[in-house]
Amino acid sequence: MKRNGENLTTRIIGGKYKGKKITLPSKAVTRSSKARLRESLFNTLQFDLLDKNFIEMFGGSGSVGLEALSRGAKRAWFIELDSDSFRTLQANCRTIDPGSCDIRKGDAFAVLPHILSELKQKGERAYLYIDPPFSIREGYEEIYDKVVETVAKLPAETVEKVIVEHMTRYPFPDEIGPFRRTKFKKFGKSALSYYESR
């Protein structure tokens, strides 16, 4: 992560857009997934992403969804509530791959069902990445409870895989609704839990 004037930036790690710069929103509002965590995530997913749909639920800078596009995903959806972060996200998508990005403004829990409904109508499936803003908000248990409730209700015929980035100390369950955890990896205070439909 580098400071560019007043703006913090990161870069696409691999794939066709490797090295392209991503501007990060204010750290007071959002938290970017660390490069080490992102690299591990995409080493795990690797070629599974080719021609897949990818949804980043709490968009922020869009670093995860844009990395997915760089690695071969065909389309990425981003949901972001904060206005400043949304503008940064729009700028990053315009710079990197505007034709493959679908950006939605609003509460992630409210917007997600609409995206899934659109995909279902087309008979398509998606990977879902959930990274709620735990480190800047008190009472993170509440938002994690909401994440678990959301995953439990996801249609397994539309959502192929769920990846949750969360605080390591929060005990995410091994099974949530139709999904079973298949991998768990720690990165200091952050962790990734991978879920697939049973």
Coordinates of C-alpha atoms in Angstrom, one line a residue:
M1 CA 0.0 0.0 0.0
K2 CA 1.5 3.3 -1.0
R3 CA 0.6 6.9 -0.4
N4 CA 0.2 8.9 -3.6
G5 CA -0.1 12.6 -2.6
E6 CA -3.0 12.4 -0.2
N7 CA -4.4 9.2 -1.6
L8 CA -3.5 5.7 -0.5
T9 CA -3.1 3.3 -3.4
T10 CA -2.6 -0.4 -4.0
R11 CA -2.1 -2.4 -7.2
I12 CA -3.6 -5.4 -9.0
I13 CA -1.4 -8.4 -8.0
G14 CA -1.7 -10.7 -11.0
G15 CA -3.5 -11.5 -14.3
K16 CA -4.1 -9.3 -17.3
Y17 CA -4.2 -6.0 -15.3
K18 CA -1.2 -6.8 -13.1
G19 CA 0.4 -3.6 -11.8
K20 CA -2.5 -1.3 -12.5
K21 CA -3.1 1.2 -9.7
I22 CA -6.2 1.2 -7.4
T23 CA -7.0 4.2 -5.3
L24 CA -8.1 3.4 -1.8
P25 CA -10.9 5.3 0.0
S26 CA -10.4 7.0 3.3
K27 CA -9.2 4.6 6.0
A28 CA -11.7 6.3 8.3
V29 CA -14.5 4.8 6.3
T30 CA -13.3 1.6 4.8
R31 CA -10.5 -1.0 5.1
S32 CA -8.8 -2.5 2.1
S33 CA -8.0 -6.2 2.0
K34 CA -4.2 -6.6 2.5
A35 CA -2.2 -7.7 -0.5
R36 CA -1.0 -10.9 1.3
L37 CA -4.6 -11.9 2.0
R38 CA -5.7 -11.1 -1.6
E39 CA -2.7 -13.0 -3.0
S40 CA -3.7 -16.1 -0.9
L41 CA -7.3 -15.8 -2.0
F42 CA -6.5 -15.8 -5.7
N43 CA -3.9 -18.5 -5.3
T44 CA -6.7 -20.6 -3.8
L45 CA -9.3 -19.7 -6.5
Q46 CA -6.8 -19.7 -9.4
F47 CA -8.4 -21.0 -12.6
D48 CA -11.8 -21.6 -11.0
L49 CA -12.6 -17.9 -11.7
L50 CA -12.4 -18.2 -15.5
D51 CA -15.6 -16.9 -17.0
K52 CA -17.3 -16.7 -13.6
N53 CA -19.5 -13.9 -12.1
F54 CA -18.0 -12.3 -9.0
I55 CA -19.8 -10.2 -6.4
E56 CA -18.0 -8.1 -3.9
M57 CA -20.6 -7.2 -1.2
F58 CA -18.8 -4.4 0.5
G59 CA -17.0 -2.8 -2.4
G60 CA -14.8 -0.2 -0.9
S61 CA -12.0 0.3 -3.5
G62 CA -13.1 -2.7 -5.5
S63 CA -9.7 -4.3 -5.1
V64 CA -11.0 -7.9 -4.7
G65 CA -13.5 -7.8 -7.6
L66 CA -11.1 -6.0 -9.9
E67 CA -8.5 -8.6 -9.1
A68 CA -11.1 -11.3 -10.0
L69 CA -11.6 -9.6 -13.4
S70 CA -7.8 -9.5 -13.9
R71 CA -7.7 -13.2 -13.2
G72 CA -10.4 -14.1 -15.7
A73 CA -13.8 -13.5 -14.2
K74 CA -16.2 -12.4 -16.8
R75 CA -18.2 -9.8 -14.8
A76 CA -18.0 -8.3 -11.3
W77 CA -20.7 -6.6 -9.2
F78 CA -19.8 -4.2 -6.4
I79 CA -22.0 -2.9 -3.7
E80 CA -21.0 0.2 -1.7
L81 CA -23.0 2.4 0.7
D82 CA -20.6 5.3 1.5
S83 CA -20.7 8.1 -1.1
D84 CA -17.0 8.9 -1.1
S85 CA -16.0 5.2 -1.3
F86 CA -18.6 4.8 -4.1
R87 CA -16.9 7.6 -6.1
T88 CA -13.5 6.0 -5.6
L89 CA -14.9 2.6 -6.7
Q90 CA -16.4 4.1 -9.8
A91 CA -13.1 5.7 -10.7
N92 CA -11.2 2.5 -10.2
C93 CA -13.6 0.5 -12.4
R94 CA -13.4 3.1 -15.1
T95 CA -9.6 2.9 -15.1
I96 CA -9.3 -0.9 -15.1
D97 CA -12.3 -2.6 -16.8
P98 CA -15.4 -0.5 -17.1
G99 CA -17.2 -2.9 -19.5
S100 CA -17.1 -5.7 -17.0
C101 CA -18.1 -3.8 -13.8
D102 CA -21.6 -3.4 -12.4
I103 CA -21.6 -0.9 -9.5
R104 CA -24.6 -0.6 -7.1
K105 CA -24.9 2.0 -4.4
G106 CA -26.8 1.1 -1.2
D107 CA -26.9 -1.2 1.8
A108 CA -25.2 -4.5 0.8
F109 CA -27.7 -6.7 2.5
A110 CA -30.6 -5.0 0.7
V111 CA -29.0 -4.8 -2.7
L112 CA -27.6 -8.4 -2.9
P113 CA -30.9 -10.1 -3.4
H114 CA -31.6 -8.0 -6.5
I115 CA -28.3 -9.0 -8.1
L116 CA -28.9 -12.6 -7.3
S117 CA -32.5 -12.4 -8.7
E118 CA -31.0 -10.9 -12.0
L119 CA -28.5 -13.8 -12.2
K120 CA -31.2 -16.4 -11.5
Q121 CA -33.3 -15.1 -14.3
K122 CA -30.4 -15.5 -16.7
G123 CA -29.7 -19.0 -15.3
E124 CA -26.2 -17.8 -14.1
R125 CA -24.2 -18.4 -11.0
A126 CA -21.7 -16.3 -9.0
Y127 CA -18.9 -16.3 -6.4
L128 CA -19.7 -14.1 -3.5
Y129 CA -17.1 -12.2 -1.5
I130 CA -18.2 -10.7 1.8
D131 CA -15.8 -8.4 3.7
P132 CA -17.9 -6.4 6.3
P133 CA -16.2 -3.4 7.8
F134 CA -15.3 -4.9 11.1
S135 CA -12.3 -2.9 12.2
I136 CA -14.0 0.5 12.0
R137 CA -17.2 -0.3 13.7
E138 CA -18.1 -1.1 17.3
G139 CA -20.2 -4.2 17.9
Y140 CA -18.8 -6.2 14.9
E141 CA -20.7 -9.3 16.3
E142 CA -23.9 -7.8 15.1
I143 CA -22.8 -7.4 11.5
Y144 CA -21.3 -10.9 11.5
D145 CA -24.7 -12.3 12.8
K146 CA -26.2 -10.5 9.8
V147 CA -23.6 -12.1 7.4
V148 CA -24.4 -15.6 8.8
E149 CA -28.2 -14.9 8.4
T150 CA -27.6 -13.7 4.8
V151 CA -25.5 -16.7 3.8
A152 CA -28.0 -19.1 5.4
K153 CA -30.7 -17.8 3.0
L154 CA -28.5 -17.7 -0.2
P155 CA -29.9 -19.8 -3.1
A156 CA -27.3 -22.5 -3.6
E157 CA -28.4 -22.8 -7.3
T158 CA -27.2 -19.2 -7.9
V159 CA -24.3 -18.8 -5.4
E160 CA -21.6 -21.3 -6.2
K161 CA -19.1 -20.3 -3.5
V162 CA -19.0 -17.8 -0.6
I163 CA -15.8 -16.4 0.8
V164 CA -16.0 -14.4 4.0
E165 CA -13.1 -12.1 5.2
H166 CA -13.5 -11.7 9.0
M167 CA -11.8 -11.1 12.2
T168 CA -9.8 -14.2 13.1
R169 CA -11.2 -14.3 16.7
Y170 CA -14.8 -14.4 15.5
P171 CA -15.9 -18.1 15.3
F172 CA -17.7 -18.5 12.0
P173 CA -19.7 -21.8 11.9
D174 CA -18.5 -24.7 9.8
E175 CA -22.0 -25.0 8.3
I176 CA -24.3 -22.2 7.3
G177 CA -27.6 -23.1 5.7
P178 CA -26.8 -25.0 2.5
F179 CA -23.1 -24.2 2.7
R180 CA -20.2 -26.0 4.3
R181 CA -16.8 -24.5 5.1
T182 CA -14.1 -26.1 3.0
K183 CA -11.1 -24.0 3.9
F184 CA -10.0 -21.5 6.6
K185 CA -6.9 -19.4 6.6
K186 CA -5.5 -16.9 9.1
F187 CA -3.6 -13.7 8.3
G188 CA -3.0 -12.3 11.8
K189 CA -6.1 -10.4 12.8
S190 CA -7.9 -11.3 9.6
A191 CA -9.0 -14.6 8.3
L192 CA -10.7 -16.1 5.2
S193 CA -13.5 -18.7 5.4
Y194 CA -14.5 -20.5 2.2
Y195 CA -17.9 -22.0 1.8
E196 CA -19.4 -24.3 -0.9
S197 CA -22.9 -25.6 -1.3
R198 CA -23.3 -29.1 0.1

